[in-house]
Short mmCIF file of C-alpha atoms and ligand atoms in Angstrom, two decimals:
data_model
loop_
_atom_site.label_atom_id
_atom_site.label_comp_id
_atom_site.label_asym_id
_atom_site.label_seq_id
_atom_site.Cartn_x
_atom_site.Cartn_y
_atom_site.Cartn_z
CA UNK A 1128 0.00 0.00 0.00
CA UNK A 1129 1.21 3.38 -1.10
CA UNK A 1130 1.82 5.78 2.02
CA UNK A 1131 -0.14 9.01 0.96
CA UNK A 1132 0.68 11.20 4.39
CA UNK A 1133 3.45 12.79 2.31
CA UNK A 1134 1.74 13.41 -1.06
CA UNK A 1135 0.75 16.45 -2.23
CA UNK A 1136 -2.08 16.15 -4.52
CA UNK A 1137 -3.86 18.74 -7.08
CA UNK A 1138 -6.96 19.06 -7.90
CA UNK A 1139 -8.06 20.74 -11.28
CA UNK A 1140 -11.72 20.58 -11.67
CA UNK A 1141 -14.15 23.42 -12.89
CA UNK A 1142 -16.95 22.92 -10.05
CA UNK A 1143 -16.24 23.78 -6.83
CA UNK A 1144 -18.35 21.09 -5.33
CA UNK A 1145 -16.30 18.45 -7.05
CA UNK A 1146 -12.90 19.77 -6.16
CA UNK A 1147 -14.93 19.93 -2.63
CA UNK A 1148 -15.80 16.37 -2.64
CA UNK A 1149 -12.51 15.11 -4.15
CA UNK A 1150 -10.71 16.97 -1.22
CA UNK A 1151 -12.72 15.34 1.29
CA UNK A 1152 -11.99 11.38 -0.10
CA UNK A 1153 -7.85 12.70 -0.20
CA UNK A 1154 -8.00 13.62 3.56
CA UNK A 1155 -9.62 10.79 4.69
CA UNK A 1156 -6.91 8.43 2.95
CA UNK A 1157 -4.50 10.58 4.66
CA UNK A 1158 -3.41 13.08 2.30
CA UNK A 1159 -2.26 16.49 4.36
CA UNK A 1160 -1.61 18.84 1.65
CA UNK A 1161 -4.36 19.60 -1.20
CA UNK A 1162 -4.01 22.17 -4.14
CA UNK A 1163 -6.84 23.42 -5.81
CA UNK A 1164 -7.14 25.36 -9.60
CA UNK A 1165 -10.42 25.61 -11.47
CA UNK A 1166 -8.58 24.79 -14.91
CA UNK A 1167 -5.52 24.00 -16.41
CA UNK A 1168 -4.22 27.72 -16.56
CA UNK A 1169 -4.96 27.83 -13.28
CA UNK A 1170 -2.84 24.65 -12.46
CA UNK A 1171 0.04 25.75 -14.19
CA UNK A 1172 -0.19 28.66 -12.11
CA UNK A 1173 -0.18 26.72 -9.43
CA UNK A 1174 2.74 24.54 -10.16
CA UNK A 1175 4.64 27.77 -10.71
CA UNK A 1176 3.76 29.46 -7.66
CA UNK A 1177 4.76 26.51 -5.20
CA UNK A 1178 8.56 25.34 -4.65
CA UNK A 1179 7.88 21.77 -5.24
CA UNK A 1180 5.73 19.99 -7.74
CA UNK A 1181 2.55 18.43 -6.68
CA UNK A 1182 2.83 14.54 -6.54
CA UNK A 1183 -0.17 13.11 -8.23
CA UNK A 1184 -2.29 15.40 -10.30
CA UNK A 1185 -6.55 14.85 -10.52
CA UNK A 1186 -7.65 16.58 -12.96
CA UNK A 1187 -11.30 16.93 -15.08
CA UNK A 1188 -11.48 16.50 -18.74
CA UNK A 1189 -13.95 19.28 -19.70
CA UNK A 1190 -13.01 22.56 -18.41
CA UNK A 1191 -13.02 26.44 -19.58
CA UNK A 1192 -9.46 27.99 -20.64
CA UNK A 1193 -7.24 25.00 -20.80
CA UNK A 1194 -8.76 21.81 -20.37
CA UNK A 1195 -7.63 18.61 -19.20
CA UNK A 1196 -6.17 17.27 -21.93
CA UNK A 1197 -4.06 20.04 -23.15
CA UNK A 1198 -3.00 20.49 -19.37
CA UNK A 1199 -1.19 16.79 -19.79
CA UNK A 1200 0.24 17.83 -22.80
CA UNK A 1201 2.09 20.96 -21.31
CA UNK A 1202 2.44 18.50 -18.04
CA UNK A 1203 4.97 16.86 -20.74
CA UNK A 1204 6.11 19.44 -22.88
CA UNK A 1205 7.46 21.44 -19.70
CA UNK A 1206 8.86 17.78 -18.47
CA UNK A 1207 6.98 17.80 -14.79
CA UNK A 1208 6.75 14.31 -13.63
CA UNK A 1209 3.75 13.39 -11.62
CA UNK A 1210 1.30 10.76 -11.17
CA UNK A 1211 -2.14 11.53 -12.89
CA UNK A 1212 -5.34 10.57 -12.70
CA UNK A 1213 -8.68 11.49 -14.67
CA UNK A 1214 -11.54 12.32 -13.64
CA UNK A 1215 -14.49 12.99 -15.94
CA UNK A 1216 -18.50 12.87 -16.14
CA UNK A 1217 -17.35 11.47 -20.00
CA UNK A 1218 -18.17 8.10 -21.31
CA UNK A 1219 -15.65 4.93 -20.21
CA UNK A 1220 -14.89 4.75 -24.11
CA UNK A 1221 -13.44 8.47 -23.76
CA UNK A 1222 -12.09 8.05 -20.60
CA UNK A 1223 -9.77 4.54 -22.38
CA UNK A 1224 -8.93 6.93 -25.00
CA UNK A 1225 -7.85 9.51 -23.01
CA UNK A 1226 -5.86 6.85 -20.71
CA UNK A 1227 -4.23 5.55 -23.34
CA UNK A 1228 -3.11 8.56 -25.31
CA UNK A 1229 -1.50 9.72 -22.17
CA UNK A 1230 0.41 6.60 -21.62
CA UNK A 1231 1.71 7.14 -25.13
CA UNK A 1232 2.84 10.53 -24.12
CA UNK A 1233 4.87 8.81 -21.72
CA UNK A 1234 2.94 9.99 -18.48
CA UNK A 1235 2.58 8.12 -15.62
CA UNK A 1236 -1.14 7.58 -15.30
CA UNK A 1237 -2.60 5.89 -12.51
CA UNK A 1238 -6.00 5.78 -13.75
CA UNK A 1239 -9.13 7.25 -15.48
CA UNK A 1240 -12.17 7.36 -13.59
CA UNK A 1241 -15.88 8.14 -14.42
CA UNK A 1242 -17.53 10.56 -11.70
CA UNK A 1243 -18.84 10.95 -9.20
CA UNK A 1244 -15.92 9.60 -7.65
CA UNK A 1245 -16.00 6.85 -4.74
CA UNK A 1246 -13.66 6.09 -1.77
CA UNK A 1247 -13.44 2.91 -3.44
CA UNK A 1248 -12.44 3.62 -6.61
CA UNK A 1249 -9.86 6.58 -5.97
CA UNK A 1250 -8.35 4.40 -2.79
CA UNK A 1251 -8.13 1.53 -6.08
CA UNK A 1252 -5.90 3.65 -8.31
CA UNK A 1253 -3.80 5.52 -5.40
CA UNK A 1254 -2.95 1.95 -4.15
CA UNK A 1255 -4.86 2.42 -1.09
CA UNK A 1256 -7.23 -1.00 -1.82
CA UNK A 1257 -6.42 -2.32 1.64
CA UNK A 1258 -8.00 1.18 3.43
CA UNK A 1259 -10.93 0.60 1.80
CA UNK A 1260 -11.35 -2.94 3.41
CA UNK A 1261 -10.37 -1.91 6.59
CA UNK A 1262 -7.74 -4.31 7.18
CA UNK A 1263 -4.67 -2.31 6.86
CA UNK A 1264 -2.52 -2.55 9.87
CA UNK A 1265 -0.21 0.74 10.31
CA UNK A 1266 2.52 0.73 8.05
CA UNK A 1267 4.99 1.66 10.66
CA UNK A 1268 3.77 -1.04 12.95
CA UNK A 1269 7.31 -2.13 13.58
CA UNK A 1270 10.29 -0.33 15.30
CA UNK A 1271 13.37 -0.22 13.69
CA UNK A 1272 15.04 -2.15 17.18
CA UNK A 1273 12.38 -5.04 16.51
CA UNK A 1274 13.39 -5.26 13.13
CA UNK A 1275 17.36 -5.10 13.61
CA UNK A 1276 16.78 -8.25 16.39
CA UNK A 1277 14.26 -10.21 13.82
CA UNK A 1278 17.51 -9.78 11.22
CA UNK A 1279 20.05 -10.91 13.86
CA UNK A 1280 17.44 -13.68 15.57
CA UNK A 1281 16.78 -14.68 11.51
CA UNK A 1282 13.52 -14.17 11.75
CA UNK A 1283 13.21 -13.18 8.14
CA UNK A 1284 13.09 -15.70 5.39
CA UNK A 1285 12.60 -15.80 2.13
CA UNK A 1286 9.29 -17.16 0.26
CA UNK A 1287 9.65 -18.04 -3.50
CA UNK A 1288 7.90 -17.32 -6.38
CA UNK A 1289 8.01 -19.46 -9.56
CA UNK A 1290 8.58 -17.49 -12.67
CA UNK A 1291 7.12 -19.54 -15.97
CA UNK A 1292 7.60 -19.77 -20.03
CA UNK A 1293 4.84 -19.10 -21.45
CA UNK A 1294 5.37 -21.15 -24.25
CA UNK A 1295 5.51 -24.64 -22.47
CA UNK A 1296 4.48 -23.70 -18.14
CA UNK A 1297 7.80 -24.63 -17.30
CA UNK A 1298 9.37 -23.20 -14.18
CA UNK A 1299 12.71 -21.09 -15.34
CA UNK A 1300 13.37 -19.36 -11.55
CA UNK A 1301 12.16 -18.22 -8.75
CA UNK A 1302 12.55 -14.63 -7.13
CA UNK A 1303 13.06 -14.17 -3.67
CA UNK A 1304 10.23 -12.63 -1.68
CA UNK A 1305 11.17 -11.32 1.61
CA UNK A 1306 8.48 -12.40 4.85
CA UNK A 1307 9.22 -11.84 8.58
CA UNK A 1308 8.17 -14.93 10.74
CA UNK A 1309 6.99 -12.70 13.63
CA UNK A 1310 7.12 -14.70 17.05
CA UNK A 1311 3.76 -12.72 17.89
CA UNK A 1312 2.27 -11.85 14.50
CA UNK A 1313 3.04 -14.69 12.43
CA UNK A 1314 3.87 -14.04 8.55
CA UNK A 1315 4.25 -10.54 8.04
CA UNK A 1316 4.36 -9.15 5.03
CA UNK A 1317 7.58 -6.38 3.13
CA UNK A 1318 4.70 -3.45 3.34
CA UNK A 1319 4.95 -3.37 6.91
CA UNK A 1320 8.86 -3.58 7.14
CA UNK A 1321 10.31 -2.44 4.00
CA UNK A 1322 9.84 1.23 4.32
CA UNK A 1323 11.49 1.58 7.62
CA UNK A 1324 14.69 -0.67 6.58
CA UNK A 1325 15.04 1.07 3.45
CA UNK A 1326 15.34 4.37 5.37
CA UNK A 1327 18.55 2.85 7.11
CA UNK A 1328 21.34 2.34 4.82
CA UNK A 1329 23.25 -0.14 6.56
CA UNK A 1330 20.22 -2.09 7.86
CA UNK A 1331 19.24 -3.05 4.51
CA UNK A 1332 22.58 -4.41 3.33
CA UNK A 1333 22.87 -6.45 6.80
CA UNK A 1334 18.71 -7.44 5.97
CA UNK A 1335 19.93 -8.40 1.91
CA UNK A 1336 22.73 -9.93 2.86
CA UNK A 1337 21.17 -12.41 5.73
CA UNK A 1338 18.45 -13.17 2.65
CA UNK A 1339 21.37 -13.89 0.27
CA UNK A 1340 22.72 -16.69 2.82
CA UNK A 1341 19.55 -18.04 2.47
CA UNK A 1342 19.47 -17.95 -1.59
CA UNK A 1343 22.50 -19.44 -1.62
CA UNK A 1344 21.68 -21.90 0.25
CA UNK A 1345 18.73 -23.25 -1.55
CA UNK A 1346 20.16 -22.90 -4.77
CA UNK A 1347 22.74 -25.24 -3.91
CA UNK A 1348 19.82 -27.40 -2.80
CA UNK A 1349 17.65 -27.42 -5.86
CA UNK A 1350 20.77 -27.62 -7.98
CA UNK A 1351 22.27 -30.72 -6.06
CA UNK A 1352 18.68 -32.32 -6.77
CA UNK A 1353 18.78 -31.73 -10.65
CA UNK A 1354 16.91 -28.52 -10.57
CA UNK A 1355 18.47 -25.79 -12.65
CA UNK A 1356 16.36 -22.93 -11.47
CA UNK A 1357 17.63 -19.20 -11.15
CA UNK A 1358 16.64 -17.11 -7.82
CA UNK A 1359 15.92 -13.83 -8.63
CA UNK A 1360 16.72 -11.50 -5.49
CA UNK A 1361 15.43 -7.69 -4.64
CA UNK A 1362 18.38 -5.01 -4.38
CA UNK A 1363 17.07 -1.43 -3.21
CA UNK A 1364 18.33 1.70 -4.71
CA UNK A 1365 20.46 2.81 -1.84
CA UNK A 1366 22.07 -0.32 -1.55
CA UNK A 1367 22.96 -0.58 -5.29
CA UNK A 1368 24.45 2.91 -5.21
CA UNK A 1369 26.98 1.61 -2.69
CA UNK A 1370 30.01 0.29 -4.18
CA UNK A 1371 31.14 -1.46 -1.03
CA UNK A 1372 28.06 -3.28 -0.72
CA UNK A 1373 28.08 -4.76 -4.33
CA UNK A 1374 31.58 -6.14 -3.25
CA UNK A 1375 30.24 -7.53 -0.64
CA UNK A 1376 27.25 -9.58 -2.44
CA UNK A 1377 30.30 -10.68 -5.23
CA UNK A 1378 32.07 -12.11 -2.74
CA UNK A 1379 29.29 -13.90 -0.77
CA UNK A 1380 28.39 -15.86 -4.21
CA UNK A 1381 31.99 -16.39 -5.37
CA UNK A 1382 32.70 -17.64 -1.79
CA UNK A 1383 29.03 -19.77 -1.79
CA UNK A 1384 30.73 -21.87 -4.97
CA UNK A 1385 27.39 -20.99 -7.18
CA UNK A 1386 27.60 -19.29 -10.42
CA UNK A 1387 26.53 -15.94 -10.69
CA UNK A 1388 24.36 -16.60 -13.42
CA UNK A 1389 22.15 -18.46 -11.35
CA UNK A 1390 21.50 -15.64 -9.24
CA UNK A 1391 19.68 -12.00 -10.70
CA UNK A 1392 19.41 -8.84 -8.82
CA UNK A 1393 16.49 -6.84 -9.36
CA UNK A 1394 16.82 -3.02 -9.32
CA UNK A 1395 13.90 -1.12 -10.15
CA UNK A 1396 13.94 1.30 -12.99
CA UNK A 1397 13.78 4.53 -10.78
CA UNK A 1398 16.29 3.66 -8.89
CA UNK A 1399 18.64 2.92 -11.80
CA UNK A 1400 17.54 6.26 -13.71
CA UNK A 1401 17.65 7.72 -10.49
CA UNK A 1402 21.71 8.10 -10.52
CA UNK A 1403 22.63 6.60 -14.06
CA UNK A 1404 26.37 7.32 -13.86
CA UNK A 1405 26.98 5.56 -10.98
CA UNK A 1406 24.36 2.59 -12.29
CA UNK A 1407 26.41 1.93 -15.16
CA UNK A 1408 29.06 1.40 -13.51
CA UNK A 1409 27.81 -0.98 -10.86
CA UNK A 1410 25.48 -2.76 -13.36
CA UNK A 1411 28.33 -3.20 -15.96
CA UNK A 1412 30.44 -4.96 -12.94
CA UNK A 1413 27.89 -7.66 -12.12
CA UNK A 1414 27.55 -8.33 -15.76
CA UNK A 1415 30.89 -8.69 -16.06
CA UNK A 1416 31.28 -11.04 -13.30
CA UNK A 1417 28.32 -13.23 -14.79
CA UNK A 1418 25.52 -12.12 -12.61
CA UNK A 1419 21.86 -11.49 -14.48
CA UNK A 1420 20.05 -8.39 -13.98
CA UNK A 1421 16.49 -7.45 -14.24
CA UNK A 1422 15.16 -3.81 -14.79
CA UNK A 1423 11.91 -4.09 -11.92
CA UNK A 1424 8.74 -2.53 -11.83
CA UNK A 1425 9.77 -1.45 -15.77
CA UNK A 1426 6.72 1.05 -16.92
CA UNK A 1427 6.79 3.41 -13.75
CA UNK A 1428 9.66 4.92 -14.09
CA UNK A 1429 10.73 7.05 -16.70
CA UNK A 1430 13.66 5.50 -19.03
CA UNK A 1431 13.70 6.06 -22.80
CA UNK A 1432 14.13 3.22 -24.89
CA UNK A 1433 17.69 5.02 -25.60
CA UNK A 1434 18.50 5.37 -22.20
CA UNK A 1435 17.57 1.72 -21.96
CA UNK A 1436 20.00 0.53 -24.21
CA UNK A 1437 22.77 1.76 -22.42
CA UNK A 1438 22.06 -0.48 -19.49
CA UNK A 1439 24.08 -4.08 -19.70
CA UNK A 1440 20.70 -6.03 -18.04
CA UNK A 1441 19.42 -9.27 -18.89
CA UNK A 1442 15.90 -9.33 -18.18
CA UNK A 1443 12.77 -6.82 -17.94
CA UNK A 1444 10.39 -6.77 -15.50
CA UNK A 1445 7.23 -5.51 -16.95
CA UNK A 1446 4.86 -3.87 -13.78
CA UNK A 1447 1.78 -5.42 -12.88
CA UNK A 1448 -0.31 -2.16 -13.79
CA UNK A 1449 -0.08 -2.76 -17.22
CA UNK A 1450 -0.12 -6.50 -17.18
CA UNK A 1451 -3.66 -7.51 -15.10
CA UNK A 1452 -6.67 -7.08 -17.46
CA UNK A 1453 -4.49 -6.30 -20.50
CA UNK A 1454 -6.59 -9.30 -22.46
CA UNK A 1455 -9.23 -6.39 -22.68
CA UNK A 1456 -7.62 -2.98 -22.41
CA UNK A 1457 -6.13 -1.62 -25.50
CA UNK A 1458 -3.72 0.82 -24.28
CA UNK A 1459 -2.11 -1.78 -22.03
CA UNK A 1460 -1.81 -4.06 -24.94
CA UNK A 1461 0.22 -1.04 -26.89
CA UNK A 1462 2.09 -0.82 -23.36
CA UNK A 1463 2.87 -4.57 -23.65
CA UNK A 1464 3.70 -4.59 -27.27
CA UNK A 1465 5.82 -2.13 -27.37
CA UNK A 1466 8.18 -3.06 -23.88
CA UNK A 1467 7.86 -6.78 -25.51
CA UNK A 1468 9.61 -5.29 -28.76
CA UNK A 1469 11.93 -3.19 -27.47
CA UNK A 1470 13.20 -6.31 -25.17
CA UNK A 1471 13.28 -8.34 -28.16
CA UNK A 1472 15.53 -5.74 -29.91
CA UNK A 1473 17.89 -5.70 -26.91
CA UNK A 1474 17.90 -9.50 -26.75
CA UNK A 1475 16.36 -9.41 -22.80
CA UNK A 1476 14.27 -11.28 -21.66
CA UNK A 1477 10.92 -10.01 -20.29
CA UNK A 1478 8.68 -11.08 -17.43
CA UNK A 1479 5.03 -10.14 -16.80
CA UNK A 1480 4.56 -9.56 -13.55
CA UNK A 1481 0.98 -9.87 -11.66
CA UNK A 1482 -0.29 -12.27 -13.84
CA UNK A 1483 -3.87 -13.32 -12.11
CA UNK A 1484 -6.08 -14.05 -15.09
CA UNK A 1485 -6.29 -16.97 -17.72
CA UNK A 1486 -7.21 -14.80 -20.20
CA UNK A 1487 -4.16 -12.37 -19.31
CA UNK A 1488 -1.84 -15.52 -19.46
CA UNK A 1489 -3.29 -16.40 -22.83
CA UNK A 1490 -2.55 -13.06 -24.39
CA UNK A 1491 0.69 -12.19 -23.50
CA UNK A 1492 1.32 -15.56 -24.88
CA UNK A 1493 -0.06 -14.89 -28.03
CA UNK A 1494 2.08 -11.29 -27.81
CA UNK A 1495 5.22 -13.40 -27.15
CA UNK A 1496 6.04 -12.47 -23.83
CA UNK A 1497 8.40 -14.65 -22.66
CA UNK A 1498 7.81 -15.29 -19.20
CA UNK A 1499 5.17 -15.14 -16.73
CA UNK A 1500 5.01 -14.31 -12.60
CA UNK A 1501 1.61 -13.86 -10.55
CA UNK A 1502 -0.74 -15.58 -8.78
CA UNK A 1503 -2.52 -17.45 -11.41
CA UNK A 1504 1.04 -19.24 -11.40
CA UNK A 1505 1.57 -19.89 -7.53
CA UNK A 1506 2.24 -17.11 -5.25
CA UNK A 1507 5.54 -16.75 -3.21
CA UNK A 1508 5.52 -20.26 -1.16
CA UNK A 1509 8.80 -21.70 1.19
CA UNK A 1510 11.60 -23.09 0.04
CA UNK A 1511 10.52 -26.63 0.70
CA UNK A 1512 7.71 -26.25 -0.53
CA UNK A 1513 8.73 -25.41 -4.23
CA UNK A 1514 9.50 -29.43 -5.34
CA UNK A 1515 6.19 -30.69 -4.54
CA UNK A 1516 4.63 -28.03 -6.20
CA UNK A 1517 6.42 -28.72 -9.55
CA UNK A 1518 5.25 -32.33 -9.45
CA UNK A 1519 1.17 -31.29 -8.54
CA UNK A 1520 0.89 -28.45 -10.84
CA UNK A 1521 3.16 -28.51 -14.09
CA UNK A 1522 0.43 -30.66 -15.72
CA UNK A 1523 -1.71 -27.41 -15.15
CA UNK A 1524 0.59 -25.25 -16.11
CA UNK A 1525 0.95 -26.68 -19.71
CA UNK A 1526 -2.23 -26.74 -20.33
CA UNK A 1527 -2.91 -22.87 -19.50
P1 LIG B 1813 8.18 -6.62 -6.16
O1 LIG B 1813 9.66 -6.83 -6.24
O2 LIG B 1813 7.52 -5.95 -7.31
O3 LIG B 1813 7.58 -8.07 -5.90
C1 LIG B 1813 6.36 -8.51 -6.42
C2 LIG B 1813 5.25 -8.36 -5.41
O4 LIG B 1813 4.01 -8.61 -6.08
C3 LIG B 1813 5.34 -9.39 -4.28
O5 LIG B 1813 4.73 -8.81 -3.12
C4 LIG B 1813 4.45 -10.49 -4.80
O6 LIG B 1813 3.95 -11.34 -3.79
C5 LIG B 1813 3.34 -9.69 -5.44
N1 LIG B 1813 2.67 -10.46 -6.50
C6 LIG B 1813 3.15 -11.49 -7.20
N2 LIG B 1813 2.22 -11.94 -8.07
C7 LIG B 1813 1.14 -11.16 -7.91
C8 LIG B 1813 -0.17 -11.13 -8.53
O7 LIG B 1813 -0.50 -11.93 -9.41
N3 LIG B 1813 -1.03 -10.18 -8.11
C9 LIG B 1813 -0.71 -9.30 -7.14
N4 LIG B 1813 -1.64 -8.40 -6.77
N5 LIG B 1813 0.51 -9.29 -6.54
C10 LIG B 1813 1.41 -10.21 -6.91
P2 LIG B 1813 5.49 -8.81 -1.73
O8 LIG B 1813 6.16 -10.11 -1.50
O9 LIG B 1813 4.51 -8.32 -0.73
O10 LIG B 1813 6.64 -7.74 -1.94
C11 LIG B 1813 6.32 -6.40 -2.13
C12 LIG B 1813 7.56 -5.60 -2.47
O11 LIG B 1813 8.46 -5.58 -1.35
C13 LIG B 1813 8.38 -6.18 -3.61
O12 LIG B 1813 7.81 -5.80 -4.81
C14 LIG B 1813 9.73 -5.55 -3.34
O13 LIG B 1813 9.74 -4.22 -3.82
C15 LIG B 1813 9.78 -5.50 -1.84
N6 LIG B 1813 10.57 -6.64 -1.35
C16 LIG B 1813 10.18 -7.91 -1.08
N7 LIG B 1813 11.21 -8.64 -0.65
C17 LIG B 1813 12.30 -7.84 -0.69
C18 LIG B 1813 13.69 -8.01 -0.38
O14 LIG B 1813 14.16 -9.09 -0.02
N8 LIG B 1813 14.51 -6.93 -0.54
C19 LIG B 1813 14.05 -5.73 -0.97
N9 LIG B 1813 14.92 -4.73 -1.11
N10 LIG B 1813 12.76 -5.53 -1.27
C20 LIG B 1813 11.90 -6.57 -1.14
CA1 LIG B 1814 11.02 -7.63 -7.68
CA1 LIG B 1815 8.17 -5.73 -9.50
#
């Protein structure tokens, strides 16, 4: 779940009552600081005025002056990155058009949605599902002590979740999902521990390290019992900025006997465009010492297909958002296409993420997407686990 204390959000809407009503859904998902503007002139003005750029921008269709969608296209033209959503009394078919049009312009758009707007469905596009249900226990739950004692106590462990060919349902690797076996609480899950080890450099190295015992470990395992699998393991952007660190994980597999290629990092696009320079650098290493490497969450950030290029990775990691319900969404079939292509042309391979639906499965194999990750497929399950799952469900999996 996306924490939206910290957000600041704009509203550009025509009717007062709506920017009213959208206002009061923001603040009760949290959201602290709320900018109005009763058209896109208005917003621009706005976005001048203040010192930082608003985070996620709502904005109406059908407005005097400037309307919404000539408001995107200065969004772009001026090069202000933001997360936008639509919001218009229009017809759904507009709405996809609109949606998809501004995908194609390269913006990052959560979502279009018909009004009036809901809780529901503006908690579904901010990533706030979970406050809808009720269920969401508070993100920062856990102290940063508890946590540093789970790591030393090795309390964390790692879950793993099978990553398919399309083509035939075979298994081709896993990746590494972190979950803390709270004494207390039982499986807990990274949203409620992530955050707070990512904000502590040297925690997280200490945290990906004790998980990269473990991946060692089983690969040994699965290897020694015929099973040439590869373990695909999460590397946050702090850590992968740290020379040191990288050393550190080279030496730990060199050390473990297992070859690097059986092992990928993941790094997720904005944190490699993030700091490019020093990127290159670290990602050409790890290639060069015969580890893989997988661009993650691929789609939300903001490389170009140039910039792209430049980066020595082996695999792409298309985001969920644009994978679940592409079988009937045009503009997230052009999305697909076109990341499918471009992988194709730099000979990586590419994995659909958040694959929960037959009829998903069945298109991106028809689109020649490689490989496949998501729940319809198994989601992250123990080590042990993995081997008698192979034997009860590869008959199913060939004959998705
Ligand atoms: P991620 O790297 O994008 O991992 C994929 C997440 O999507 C996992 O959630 C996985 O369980 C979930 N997922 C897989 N298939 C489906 C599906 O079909 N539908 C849906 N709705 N979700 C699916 P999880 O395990 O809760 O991890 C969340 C995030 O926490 C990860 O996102 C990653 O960013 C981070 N994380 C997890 N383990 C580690 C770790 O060891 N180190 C670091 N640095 N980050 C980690
Ligand atoms: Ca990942
Ligand atoms: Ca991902």
């Amino acid at each position: 779940m996306t924490d939206l204390t910290n957000k600041r959000v704009l509203i550009v809407d025509d009717s007062a009552l709506h920017r009213m009503h959208a206002e009061s859904l923001l603040k009760k998902m949290g959201v602290t600081e709320i900018l109005q503007a009763g058209n896109g002139i208005e917003a621009l003005d706005v976005m001048n005025a203040s010192p930082y750029l608003p985070d996620i921008l709502l904005v109406d269709l059908e407005m005097p002056g400037m309307d919404g969608i000539e408001l995107l296209q200065q969004v772009m033209q001026r090069n202000l990155r933001m997360e936008v959503v639509i919001v218009s009394s229009r017809e759904n078919a507009l709405l996809t058009t609109v949606e998809a049009m501004s995908q194609t312009l390269g913006i990052a758009i959560l979502g279009a949605l018909q009004k009036p707007l809901t809780l529901e469905r503006l908690a579904g596009v901010l990533g706030q599902e979970k406050l809808v249900v009720g269920t969401a226990p508070k993100a920062s739950a856990y102290s940063l002590d508890a946590i540093t004692r789970a790591i030393d106590d090795h309390e964390f462990v790692c879950h793993y979740q099978p990553k398919v060919t399309l083509a035939t349902g075979v298994i081709k690797g896993v990746e590494a999902l972190a979950r803390w076996q709270h004494p207390r609480d039982g499986i807990v899950y990274p949203d409620r521990f992530i955050d707070a080890i990512e904000r502590h450099g040297a925690i997280m190295q200490r945290f990906t390290l004790a998980l990269l015992d473990q991946v060692l470990a089983q690969l040994k395992y699965w290897h020694s019992g015929g099973l040439s699998l590869t373990v695909s393991l999460n590397i946050s952007a702090q850590s992968f900025a740290d020379a040191r660190f990288v050393n550190q994980i080279i030496k730990k597999v060199e050390d473990s006997g297992v070859e690097p290629r059986h092992l990928i990092l993941e790094v997720t696009e904005t944190a490699i465009m993030t700091d490019i320079g020093a990127s290159l650098g670290t990602l050409a290493r790890l290639r060069l010492k015969g580890f893989g490497l997988s661009i993650d969450d691929y789609g939300t950030g903001f490389a170009s297909m140039q910039q792209l290029s430049r980066i020595p990775a082996t695999e792409l990691k298309i985001d969920r958002i644009f994978v679940h319900g592409c079988h009937q969404r045009q503009h997230l079939i052009i999305m697909l296409e076109s990341a499918i292509q471009m992988a194709e042309k730099l000979q990586l391979s590419v994995v659909a993420e958040g694959v929960e639906l037959t009829e998903d499965w069945q298109k991106l194999k028809a689109m020649g997407c490689e490989l496949a990750q998501g729940y319809l497929i198994a989601k992250a399950m123990p080590g042990d686990q993995l081997l008698p799952w192979i034997k009860t469900e590869s008959k199913r999996l060939r004959a998705l």
